[in-house]
């Protein structure tokens, strides 16, 4: 049973190109399945989340991170009475616009674009992927997703000001997104905060004592694990503390969002959209703990000196390949050469590079730019 404020599949504004109904899958289930079968989705397997393959084969990549976010989102959506199929489709799509090499790749691509008066934004790129680049259907370009999935891809993590983004006018920029989209940014953060503590600890970049003194939510649960399991290994106590940390964040997000929905007397999807702010959120206490964990990860992991060489490498490779294709349009695949007749060349080159996996960009760089670089990359 869906809550009154959930997105009912019968409320959907539909697809750009009308299609006959499927006999037993609803429209949001079809969209979820279309995302899973997309090429851009499969490429997530070879895109860095935080750690490159140099560290371990069992650390998260962007695909396994995405699967974790989908799992958390399904749990939260079901508990709040939201549309689980829509939430799952949005979770599975939430990172498909990411370029290779994680945050460093995104930063490098944005810097390259800014030199030509453009910019790179992974949400806008994700929309281009599902609207245009994926070519699976004879009748139209893109995946022909429902309005609600396209809207959620754009609006799940930030607000875009209507005057600055006239091209996004159809996505109701002056209104809040449905709760199914609002939870995605928060489940994304629950997913990566806990996962990055886990992988950072296993990589021996984050030491237990540092985590305990910098992340109080974790420390509380670690104390409890020590009291309950005195004789197990540190790693098992670590796991206990981490799973309770994740559970506390998820449970708090559910209960606090429920409380806010009730306090605001929200009875319909339209009221969710028209409410003055997003309704999904943590309680003040857990919000403070979340911020503390995030600040700890920024200082000790994301901006740590240990990960710096790979960042420098990512920026160099993205930057050099971008410059190469600007001078050698003929080296682009034919479809991108065709696009460059309709769109500025830097935009087309950016689209091409953003779609690359870590492996592929390394290969392309070695093949096309190797004469300019020294051998022996890490
Ligand atoms: Mg993510």
mmCIF file of C-alpha atoms and ligand atoms in Angstrom:
data_model
loop_
_atom_site.group_PDB
_atom_site.id
_atom_site.type_symbol
_atom_site.label_atom_id
_atom_site.label_comp_id
_atom_site.label_asym_id
_atom_site.label_seq_id
_atom_site.Cartn_x
_atom_site.Cartn_y
_atom_site.Cartn_z
ATOM 1 C CA UNK A 1 0.000 0.000 0.000
ATOM 2 C CA UNK A 2 1.412 3.363 -1.015
ATOM 3 C CA UNK A 3 1.127 6.400 1.250
ATOM 4 C CA UNK A 4 -1.064 9.254 -0.020
ATOM 5 C CA UNK A 5 2.044 11.361 -0.605
ATOM 6 C CA UNK A 6 3.884 8.709 -2.663
ATOM 7 C CA UNK A 7 4.145 8.787 -6.455
ATOM 8 C CA UNK A 8 1.497 6.384 -7.720
ATOM 9 C CA UNK A 9 2.337 4.807 -11.060
ATOM 10 C CA UNK A 10 -1.065 5.951 -12.326
ATOM 11 C CA UNK A 11 -0.057 9.578 -11.531
ATOM 12 C CA UNK A 12 2.934 9.458 -13.882
ATOM 13 C CA UNK A 13 3.166 12.197 -16.471
ATOM 14 C CA UNK A 14 4.352 9.477 -18.804
ATOM 15 C CA UNK A 15 7.021 9.124 -21.466
ATOM 16 C CA UNK A 16 8.051 11.472 -24.259
ATOM 17 C CA UNK A 17 7.169 8.811 -26.807
ATOM 18 C CA UNK A 18 4.013 6.974 -25.737
ATOM 19 C CA UNK A 19 4.450 3.198 -25.575
ATOM 20 C CA UNK A 20 1.922 0.406 -25.050
ATOM 21 C CA UNK A 21 1.710 -0.861 -21.475
ATOM 22 C CA UNK A 22 3.622 -3.965 -20.525
ATOM 23 C CA UNK A 23 1.380 -6.894 -19.480
ATOM 24 C CA UNK A 24 2.906 -7.351 -16.028
ATOM 25 C CA UNK A 25 5.567 -4.707 -15.302
ATOM 26 C CA UNK A 26 4.468 -1.230 -14.285
ATOM 27 C CA UNK A 27 6.081 1.886 -15.819
ATOM 28 C CA UNK A 28 8.570 2.489 -12.983
ATOM 29 C CA UNK A 29 9.603 -1.174 -12.953
ATOM 30 C CA UNK A 30 10.247 -0.891 -16.683
ATOM 31 C CA UNK A 31 12.358 2.223 -16.104
ATOM 32 C CA UNK A 32 14.358 0.456 -13.384
ATOM 33 C CA UNK A 33 14.961 -2.410 -15.822
ATOM 34 C CA UNK A 34 15.925 -0.024 -18.625
ATOM 35 C CA UNK A 35 18.564 1.560 -16.408
ATOM 36 C CA UNK A 36 20.009 -1.856 -15.486
ATOM 37 C CA UNK A 37 20.226 -2.832 -19.148
ATOM 38 C CA UNK A 38 21.888 0.437 -20.183
ATOM 39 C CA UNK A 39 25.463 0.551 -21.357
ATOM 40 C CA UNK A 40 26.246 3.469 -19.040
ATOM 41 C CA UNK A 41 25.103 1.340 -16.091
ATOM 42 C CA UNK A 42 27.422 -1.551 -16.999
ATOM 43 C CA UNK A 43 30.319 0.885 -17.263
ATOM 44 C CA UNK A 44 29.949 1.745 -13.567
ATOM 45 C CA UNK A 45 31.778 -1.490 -12.847
ATOM 46 C CA UNK A 46 34.963 0.044 -14.144
ATOM 47 C CA UNK A 47 34.622 3.509 -12.675
ATOM 48 C CA UNK A 48 36.388 4.491 -9.478
ATOM 49 C CA UNK A 49 34.300 5.362 -6.440
ATOM 50 C CA UNK A 50 37.159 6.345 -4.101
ATOM 51 C CA UNK A 51 39.780 3.609 -4.443
ATOM 52 C CA UNK A 52 41.241 2.400 -7.707
ATOM 53 C CA UNK A 53 41.768 -1.328 -8.321
ATOM 54 C CA UNK A 54 45.349 -0.874 -7.108
ATOM 55 C CA UNK A 55 44.058 -1.259 -3.545
ATOM 56 C CA UNK A 56 41.769 -4.242 -3.635
ATOM 57 C CA UNK A 57 39.287 -6.116 -5.808
ATOM 58 C CA UNK A 58 36.703 -6.094 -3.040
ATOM 59 C CA UNK A 59 36.594 -2.372 -2.348
ATOM 60 C CA UNK A 60 33.610 -0.504 -3.718
ATOM 61 C CA UNK A 61 33.533 0.633 -7.300
ATOM 62 C CA UNK A 62 30.752 2.815 -8.643
ATOM 63 C CA UNK A 63 28.605 -0.199 -9.517
ATOM 64 C CA UNK A 64 28.756 -1.875 -6.105
ATOM 65 C CA UNK A 65 28.251 1.518 -4.439
ATOM 66 C CA UNK A 66 25.161 1.982 -6.626
ATOM 67 C CA UNK A 67 23.812 -1.446 -5.622
ATOM 68 C CA UNK A 68 24.267 -0.526 -1.952
ATOM 69 C CA UNK A 69 22.435 2.759 -2.466
ATOM 70 C CA UNK A 70 19.608 0.884 -4.214
ATOM 71 C CA UNK A 71 19.340 -1.537 -1.279
ATOM 72 C CA UNK A 72 19.185 1.244 1.313
ATOM 73 C CA UNK A 73 16.723 3.239 -0.809
ATOM 74 C CA UNK A 74 14.355 0.273 -1.195
ATOM 75 C CA UNK A 75 14.340 -0.284 2.570
ATOM 76 C CA UNK A 76 13.617 3.378 3.355
ATOM 77 C CA UNK A 77 11.039 3.816 0.581
ATOM 78 C CA UNK A 78 9.125 0.719 1.679
ATOM 79 C CA UNK A 79 9.095 1.812 5.306
ATOM 80 C CA UNK A 80 7.781 5.283 4.421
ATOM 81 C CA UNK A 81 5.118 3.898 2.078
ATOM 82 C CA UNK A 82 6.821 5.437 -0.952
ATOM 83 C CA UNK A 83 7.004 3.945 -4.422
ATOM 84 C CA UNK A 84 9.833 1.404 -4.105
ATOM 85 C CA UNK A 85 10.121 0.855 -7.858
ATOM 86 C CA UNK A 86 10.614 4.572 -8.522
ATOM 87 C CA UNK A 87 13.102 4.926 -5.648
ATOM 88 C CA UNK A 88 15.039 1.922 -6.925
ATOM 89 C CA UNK A 89 15.131 3.245 -10.500
ATOM 90 C CA UNK A 90 16.474 6.582 -9.197
ATOM 91 C CA UNK A 91 19.068 4.924 -6.964
ATOM 92 C CA UNK A 92 20.321 2.758 -9.830
ATOM 93 C CA UNK A 93 20.574 5.812 -12.100
ATOM 94 C CA UNK A 94 22.021 8.225 -9.541
ATOM 95 C CA UNK A 95 25.687 7.861 -10.567
ATOM 96 C CA UNK A 96 25.480 6.974 -14.268
ATOM 97 C CA UNK A 97 26.622 10.470 -15.237
ATOM 98 C CA UNK A 98 29.950 10.134 -13.435
ATOM 99 C CA UNK A 99 33.152 10.291 -15.485
ATOM 100 C CA UNK A 100 36.146 7.963 -14.917
ATOM 101 C CA UNK A 101 38.471 8.414 -11.913
ATOM 102 C CA UNK A 102 35.876 9.424 -9.330
ATOM 103 C CA UNK A 103 35.778 12.954 -7.995
ATOM 104 C CA UNK A 104 39.183 13.806 -9.462
ATOM 105 C CA UNK A 105 37.956 12.953 -12.960
ATOM 106 C CA UNK A 106 34.879 15.105 -12.482
ATOM 107 C CA UNK A 107 36.943 18.030 -11.275
ATOM 108 C CA UNK A 108 39.386 17.711 -14.170
ATOM 109 C CA UNK A 109 36.607 17.527 -16.744
ATOM 110 C CA UNK A 110 34.900 20.555 -15.245
ATOM 111 C CA UNK A 111 38.174 22.510 -15.280
ATOM 112 C CA UNK A 112 38.804 21.579 -18.924
ATOM 113 C CA UNK A 113 35.280 22.699 -19.848
ATOM 114 C CA UNK A 114 35.517 25.990 -17.958
ATOM 115 C CA UNK A 115 38.489 26.988 -20.073
ATOM 116 C CA UNK A 116 36.005 27.067 -22.991
ATOM 117 C CA UNK A 117 33.153 28.771 -21.135
ATOM 118 C CA UNK A 118 31.247 25.561 -20.339
ATOM 119 C CA UNK A 119 31.087 23.333 -17.264
ATOM 120 C CA UNK A 120 30.529 19.691 -16.347
ATOM 121 C CA UNK A 121 27.761 18.509 -14.024
ATOM 122 C CA UNK A 122 27.161 14.784 -13.545
ATOM 123 C CA UNK A 123 23.397 15.118 -13.068
ATOM 124 C CA UNK A 124 23.002 17.031 -16.317
ATOM 125 C CA UNK A 125 25.264 14.500 -17.994
ATOM 126 C CA UNK A 126 23.128 11.627 -16.662
ATOM 127 C CA UNK A 127 20.093 13.257 -18.246
ATOM 128 C CA UNK A 128 21.909 13.477 -21.598
ATOM 129 C CA UNK A 129 22.738 9.772 -21.320
ATOM 130 C CA UNK A 130 19.172 8.626 -20.747
ATOM 131 C CA UNK A 131 17.670 11.167 -23.158
ATOM 132 C CA UNK A 132 20.063 10.781 -26.026
ATOM 133 C CA UNK A 133 23.274 8.723 -25.834
ATOM 134 C CA UNK A 134 21.787 5.343 -25.002
ATOM 135 C CA UNK A 135 20.632 3.852 -28.274
ATOM 136 C CA UNK A 136 18.633 0.685 -27.763
ATOM 137 C CA UNK A 137 15.323 1.353 -29.423
ATOM 138 C CA UNK A 138 14.450 1.636 -33.102
ATOM 139 C CA UNK A 139 11.671 4.167 -32.499
ATOM 140 C CA UNK A 140 13.534 6.829 -30.495
ATOM 141 C CA UNK A 141 16.865 7.926 -29.090
ATOM 142 C CA UNK A 142 17.581 7.390 -25.400
ATOM 143 C CA UNK A 143 15.689 5.218 -22.946
ATOM 144 C CA UNK A 144 12.365 7.107 -23.124
ATOM 145 C CA UNK A 145 12.057 7.073 -19.319
ATOM 146 C CA UNK A 146 9.003 8.399 -17.507
ATOM 147 C CA UNK A 147 8.922 12.041 -16.483
ATOM 148 C CA UNK A 148 9.316 11.164 -12.777
ATOM 149 C CA UNK A 149 12.560 9.247 -13.314
ATOM 150 C CA UNK A 150 14.035 12.017 -15.486
ATOM 151 C CA UNK A 151 12.929 14.626 -12.958
ATOM 152 C CA UNK A 152 14.513 12.627 -10.119
ATOM 153 C CA UNK A 153 17.791 12.239 -12.037
ATOM 154 C CA UNK A 154 18.013 16.029 -12.224
ATOM 155 C CA UNK A 155 16.619 16.977 -8.828
ATOM 156 C CA UNK A 156 17.717 14.217 -6.425
ATOM 157 C CA UNK A 157 20.832 15.919 -5.108
ATOM 158 C CA UNK A 158 20.465 19.649 -5.665
ATOM 159 C CA UNK A 159 18.165 22.418 -6.772
ATOM 160 C CA UNK A 160 18.702 24.039 -10.151
ATOM 161 C CA UNK A 161 17.559 27.670 -10.348
ATOM 162 C CA UNK A 162 14.977 28.032 -13.109
ATOM 163 C CA UNK A 163 16.424 31.241 -14.660
ATOM 164 C CA UNK A 164 19.882 29.681 -14.978
ATOM 165 C CA UNK A 165 18.665 26.443 -16.567
ATOM 166 C CA UNK A 166 15.981 27.274 -19.147
ATOM 167 C CA UNK A 167 16.602 23.897 -20.792
ATOM 168 C CA UNK A 168 15.296 22.156 -17.670
ATOM 169 C CA UNK A 169 12.031 24.150 -17.501
ATOM 170 C CA UNK A 170 9.852 21.062 -17.956
ATOM 171 C CA UNK A 171 11.183 19.581 -14.687
ATOM 172 C CA UNK A 172 9.198 21.908 -12.393
ATOM 173 C CA UNK A 173 12.338 23.539 -10.977
ATOM 174 C CA UNK A 174 10.320 25.774 -8.654
ATOM 175 C CA UNK A 175 8.842 22.745 -6.897
ATOM 176 C CA UNK A 176 10.438 20.174 -4.628
ATOM 177 C CA UNK A 177 10.967 16.682 -6.077
ATOM 178 C CA UNK A 178 8.837 13.771 -4.793
ATOM 179 C CA UNK A 179 10.054 12.029 -1.629
ATOM 180 C CA UNK A 180 11.265 9.081 -3.715
ATOM 181 C CA UNK A 181 13.857 11.462 -5.199
ATOM 182 C CA UNK A 182 14.505 13.392 -1.981
ATOM 183 C CA UNK A 183 15.721 10.280 -0.143
ATOM 184 C CA UNK A 184 18.304 9.350 -2.809
ATOM 185 C CA UNK A 185 20.867 11.992 -1.940
ATOM 186 C CA UNK A 186 20.661 10.988 1.724
ATOM 187 C CA UNK A 187 20.856 7.238 1.070
ATOM 188 C CA UNK A 188 23.818 7.950 -1.227
ATOM 189 C CA UNK A 189 25.561 9.643 1.650
ATOM 190 C CA UNK A 190 24.690 6.907 4.174
ATOM 191 C CA UNK A 191 26.075 4.429 1.646
ATOM 192 C CA UNK A 192 29.364 6.163 0.969
ATOM 193 C CA UNK A 193 30.083 7.458 4.465
ATOM 194 C CA UNK A 194 29.910 3.939 5.889
ATOM 195 C CA UNK A 195 31.531 2.255 2.879
ATOM 196 C CA UNK A 196 34.434 4.702 2.809
ATOM 197 C CA UNK A 197 35.118 4.161 6.508
ATOM 198 C CA UNK A 198 35.123 0.436 5.755
ATOM 199 C CA UNK A 199 37.399 0.538 2.710
ATOM 200 C CA UNK A 200 39.585 3.281 4.203
ATOM 201 C CA UNK A 201 40.127 1.122 7.277
ATOM 202 C CA UNK A 202 40.937 -1.975 5.233
ATOM 203 C CA UNK A 203 43.308 0.040 3.081
ATOM 204 C CA UNK A 204 45.056 1.029 6.340
ATOM 205 C CA UNK A 205 44.662 4.696 5.501
ATOM 206 C CA UNK A 206 42.176 5.194 8.350
ATOM 207 C CA UNK A 207 43.330 3.781 11.685
ATOM 208 C CA UNK A 208 40.795 2.540 14.213
ATOM 209 C CA UNK A 209 41.836 5.031 16.897
ATOM 210 C CA UNK A 210 41.576 7.948 14.468
ATOM 211 C CA UNK A 211 38.081 6.863 13.383
ATOM 212 C CA UNK A 212 36.980 6.433 16.990
ATOM 213 C CA UNK A 213 38.194 9.860 18.019
ATOM 214 C CA UNK A 214 36.884 11.609 14.879
ATOM 215 C CA UNK A 215 33.525 9.869 14.319
ATOM 216 C CA UNK A 216 31.519 9.789 17.544
ATOM 217 C CA UNK A 217 28.568 7.779 16.185
ATOM 218 C CA UNK A 218 31.016 5.010 15.257
ATOM 219 C CA UNK A 219 32.848 5.221 18.559
ATOM 220 C CA UNK A 220 29.646 4.713 20.551
ATOM 221 C CA UNK A 221 28.836 1.519 18.696
ATOM 222 C CA UNK A 222 32.446 0.348 18.865
ATOM 223 C CA UNK A 223 32.347 0.645 22.667
ATOM 224 C CA UNK A 224 29.156 -1.404 22.704
ATOM 225 C CA UNK A 225 30.748 -4.053 20.454
ATOM 226 C CA UNK A 226 33.793 -4.229 22.722
ATOM 227 C CA UNK A 227 31.579 -4.741 25.741
ATOM 228 C CA UNK A 228 29.513 -7.420 24.031
ATOM 229 C CA UNK A 229 32.273 -9.258 22.127
ATOM 230 C CA UNK A 230 35.445 -8.932 24.188
ATOM 231 C CA UNK A 231 37.294 -11.790 22.492
ATOM 232 C CA UNK A 232 36.714 -11.271 18.766
ATOM 233 C CA UNK A 233 39.113 -9.611 16.336
ATOM 234 C CA UNK A 234 39.270 -5.860 15.908
ATOM 235 C CA UNK A 235 37.875 -6.192 12.391
ATOM 236 C CA UNK A 236 34.759 -7.981 13.625
ATOM 237 C CA UNK A 237 34.169 -5.318 16.261
ATOM 238 C CA UNK A 238 34.734 -2.741 13.542
ATOM 239 C CA UNK A 239 32.086 -4.446 11.384
ATOM 240 C CA UNK A 240 29.616 -4.489 14.281
ATOM 241 C CA UNK A 241 30.159 -0.788 14.939
ATOM 242 C CA UNK A 242 29.818 0.061 11.261
ATOM 243 C CA UNK A 243 26.605 -1.863 10.668
ATOM 244 C CA UNK A 244 25.015 -0.226 13.713
ATOM 245 C CA UNK A 245 26.176 3.171 12.434
ATOM 246 C CA UNK A 246 24.480 2.473 9.093
ATOM 247 C CA UNK A 247 21.346 1.203 10.799
ATOM 248 C CA UNK A 248 21.123 4.253 13.049
ATOM 249 C CA UNK A 249 21.369 6.615 10.071
ATOM 250 C CA UNK A 250 18.745 4.678 8.100
ATOM 251 C CA UNK A 251 16.338 4.359 11.044
ATOM 252 C CA UNK A 252 16.716 8.027 11.901
ATOM 253 C CA UNK A 253 16.102 9.099 8.314
ATOM 254 C CA UNK A 254 12.907 7.030 8.244
ATOM 255 C CA UNK A 255 11.544 8.205 11.586
ATOM 256 C CA UNK A 256 12.534 11.850 11.223
ATOM 257 C CA UNK A 257 11.133 12.094 7.690
ATOM 258 C CA UNK A 258 7.907 10.489 8.933
ATOM 259 C CA UNK A 259 7.722 13.005 11.777
ATOM 260 C CA UNK A 260 8.233 15.931 9.436
ATOM 261 C CA UNK A 261 5.582 14.652 7.013
ATOM 262 C CA UNK A 262 3.105 14.414 9.903
ATOM 263 C CA UNK A 263 4.040 17.777 11.405
ATOM 264 C CA UNK A 264 3.559 19.453 8.023
ATOM 265 C CA UNK A 265 0.261 17.572 7.586
ATOM 266 C CA UNK A 266 1.294 16.408 4.152
ATOM 267 C CA UNK A 267 -1.503 14.439 2.524
ATOM 268 C CA UNK A 268 -0.618 14.371 -1.146
ATOM 269 C CA UNK A 269 2.230 14.361 -3.659
ATOM 270 C CA UNK A 270 1.262 17.898 -4.660
ATOM 271 C CA UNK A 271 1.766 19.037 -1.050
ATOM 272 C CA UNK A 272 5.212 17.390 -1.015
ATOM 273 C CA UNK A 273 6.056 19.331 -4.160
ATOM 274 C CA UNK A 274 4.706 22.630 -2.855
ATOM 275 C CA UNK A 275 6.178 22.415 0.644
ATOM 276 C CA UNK A 276 8.723 25.181 1.302
ATOM 277 C CA UNK A 277 11.639 22.776 1.760
ATOM 278 C CA UNK A 278 12.572 19.139 1.338
ATOM 279 C CA UNK A 279 10.847 16.909 3.870
ATOM 280 C CA UNK A 280 13.325 14.040 3.860
ATOM 281 C CA UNK A 281 16.103 14.526 6.377
ATOM 282 C CA UNK A 282 17.871 13.394 9.524
ATOM 283 C CA UNK A 283 17.076 14.565 13.063
ATOM 284 C CA UNK A 284 19.355 17.354 14.353
ATOM 285 C CA UNK A 285 21.352 14.856 16.461
ATOM 286 C CA UNK A 286 22.063 12.445 13.587
ATOM 287 C CA UNK A 287 22.557 15.326 11.151
ATOM 288 C CA UNK A 288 25.374 16.529 13.426
ATOM 289 C CA UNK A 289 26.860 13.019 13.515
ATOM 290 C CA UNK A 290 26.612 12.753 9.732
ATOM 291 C CA UNK A 291 28.415 16.063 9.278
ATOM 292 C CA UNK A 292 31.136 14.985 11.677
ATOM 293 C CA UNK A 293 31.660 11.691 9.790
ATOM 294 C CA UNK A 294 31.743 13.506 6.471
ATOM 295 C CA UNK A 295 34.240 16.097 7.709
ATOM 296 C CA UNK A 296 36.424 13.283 9.057
ATOM 297 C CA UNK A 297 36.402 11.505 5.695
ATOM 298 C CA UNK A 298 37.226 14.696 3.824
ATOM 299 C CA UNK A 299 40.181 15.462 5.982
ATOM 300 C CA UNK A 300 41.556 11.977 6.470
ATOM 301 C CA UNK A 301 40.611 10.143 3.293
ATOM 302 C CA UNK A 302 39.385 12.147 0.300
ATOM 303 C CA UNK A 303 42.048 14.827 0.676
ATOM 304 C CA UNK A 304 44.721 12.631 2.216
ATOM 305 C CA UNK A 305 48.234 12.687 0.797
ATOM 306 C CA UNK A 306 48.040 8.901 0.204
ATOM 307 C CA UNK A 307 45.373 9.281 -2.489
ATOM 308 C CA UNK A 308 47.017 12.331 -4.041
ATOM 309 C CA UNK A 309 49.192 10.619 -6.693
ATOM 310 C CA UNK A 310 46.116 9.039 -8.270
ATOM 311 C CA UNK A 311 44.344 12.390 -8.296
ATOM 312 C CA UNK A 312 47.257 14.072 -10.011
ATOM 313 C CA UNK A 313 47.360 11.211 -12.509
ATOM 314 C CA UNK A 314 43.607 11.491 -13.159
ATOM 315 C CA UNK A 315 43.789 15.219 -13.774
ATOM 316 C CA UNK A 316 46.735 14.817 -16.123
ATOM 317 C CA UNK A 317 45.099 12.065 -18.175
ATOM 318 C CA UNK A 318 41.699 13.739 -18.457
ATOM 319 C CA UNK A 319 43.263 17.117 -19.264
ATOM 320 C CA UNK A 320 45.671 15.790 -21.887
ATOM 321 C CA UNK A 321 43.072 13.632 -23.614
ATOM 322 C CA UNK A 322 40.616 16.537 -23.678
ATOM 323 C CA UNK A 323 43.223 18.760 -25.346
ATOM 324 C CA UNK A 324 44.163 15.995 -27.773
ATOM 325 C CA UNK A 325 40.610 15.522 -29.080
ATOM 326 C CA UNK A 326 40.091 19.279 -29.414
ATOM 327 C CA UNK A 327 43.015 19.357 -31.838
ATOM 328 C CA UNK A 328 42.187 16.018 -33.497
ATOM 329 C CA UNK A 329 38.439 15.930 -34.041
ATOM 330 C CA UNK A 330 38.989 13.174 -36.606
ATOM 331 C CA UNK A 331 40.168 10.830 -33.846
ATOM 332 C CA UNK A 332 36.721 10.906 -32.218
ATOM 333 C CA UNK A 333 34.302 8.044 -32.965
ATOM 334 C CA UNK A 334 32.097 8.799 -35.964
ATOM 335 C CA UNK A 335 28.925 9.473 -33.931
ATOM 336 C CA UNK A 336 30.723 12.115 -31.864
ATOM 337 C CA UNK A 337 32.156 13.700 -35.016
ATOM 338 C CA UNK A 338 28.573 13.975 -36.251
ATOM 339 C CA UNK A 339 27.460 15.532 -32.966
ATOM 340 C CA UNK A 340 30.216 18.123 -33.288
ATOM 341 C CA UNK A 341 28.380 19.580 -36.302
ATOM 342 C CA UNK A 342 25.449 20.456 -34.027
ATOM 343 C CA UNK A 343 27.216 21.206 -30.740
ATOM 344 C CA UNK A 344 30.421 22.960 -29.630
ATOM 345 C CA UNK A 345 33.441 20.659 -29.877
ATOM 346 C CA UNK A 346 34.407 20.942 -26.165
ATOM 347 C CA UNK A 347 30.919 19.708 -25.197
ATOM 348 C CA UNK A 348 31.203 16.722 -27.538
ATOM 349 C CA UNK A 349 34.703 15.854 -26.315
ATOM 350 C CA UNK A 350 33.472 16.131 -22.722
ATOM 351 C CA UNK A 351 30.561 13.779 -23.473
ATOM 352 C CA UNK A 352 32.968 11.247 -24.971
ATOM 353 C CA UNK A 353 35.452 11.374 -22.090
ATOM 354 C CA UNK A 354 32.730 11.353 -19.414
ATOM 355 C CA UNK A 355 31.417 8.074 -20.829
ATOM 356 C CA UNK A 356 34.794 6.328 -20.604
ATOM 357 C CA UNK A 357 35.635 3.759 -17.941
ATOM 358 C CA UNK A 358 38.910 3.972 -16.002
ATOM 359 C CA UNK A 359 40.420 1.211 -18.168
ATOM 360 C CA UNK A 360 39.346 2.719 -21.423
ATOM 361 C CA UNK A 361 40.619 6.208 -20.692
ATOM 362 C CA UNK A 362 43.990 4.773 -19.632
ATOM 363 C CA UNK A 363 44.205 2.839 -22.907
ATOM 364 C CA UNK A 364 43.173 5.823 -25.000
ATOM 365 C CA UNK A 365 45.626 8.072 -23.228
ATOM 366 C CA UNK A 366 48.484 5.586 -23.667
ATOM 367 C CA UNK A 367 47.651 5.198 -27.375
ATOM 368 C CA UNK A 368 47.063 8.850 -28.254
ATOM 369 C CA UNK A 369 49.094 10.919 -25.820
ATOM 370 C CA UNK A 370 51.953 8.578 -24.901
ATOM 371 C CA UNK A 371 54.597 10.440 -26.932
ATOM 372 C CA UNK A 372 54.061 13.404 -24.610
ATOM 373 C CA UNK A 373 54.173 11.537 -21.327
ATOM 374 C CA UNK A 374 56.832 9.583 -19.504
ATOM 375 C CA UNK A 375 56.321 5.840 -19.267
ATOM 376 C CA UNK A 376 55.718 3.970 -16.032
ATOM 377 C CA UNK A 377 52.422 5.331 -14.774
ATOM 378 C CA UNK A 378 51.411 3.892 -11.398
HETATM 379 MG MG1 LIG B 1 26.689 7.994 -5.342
#
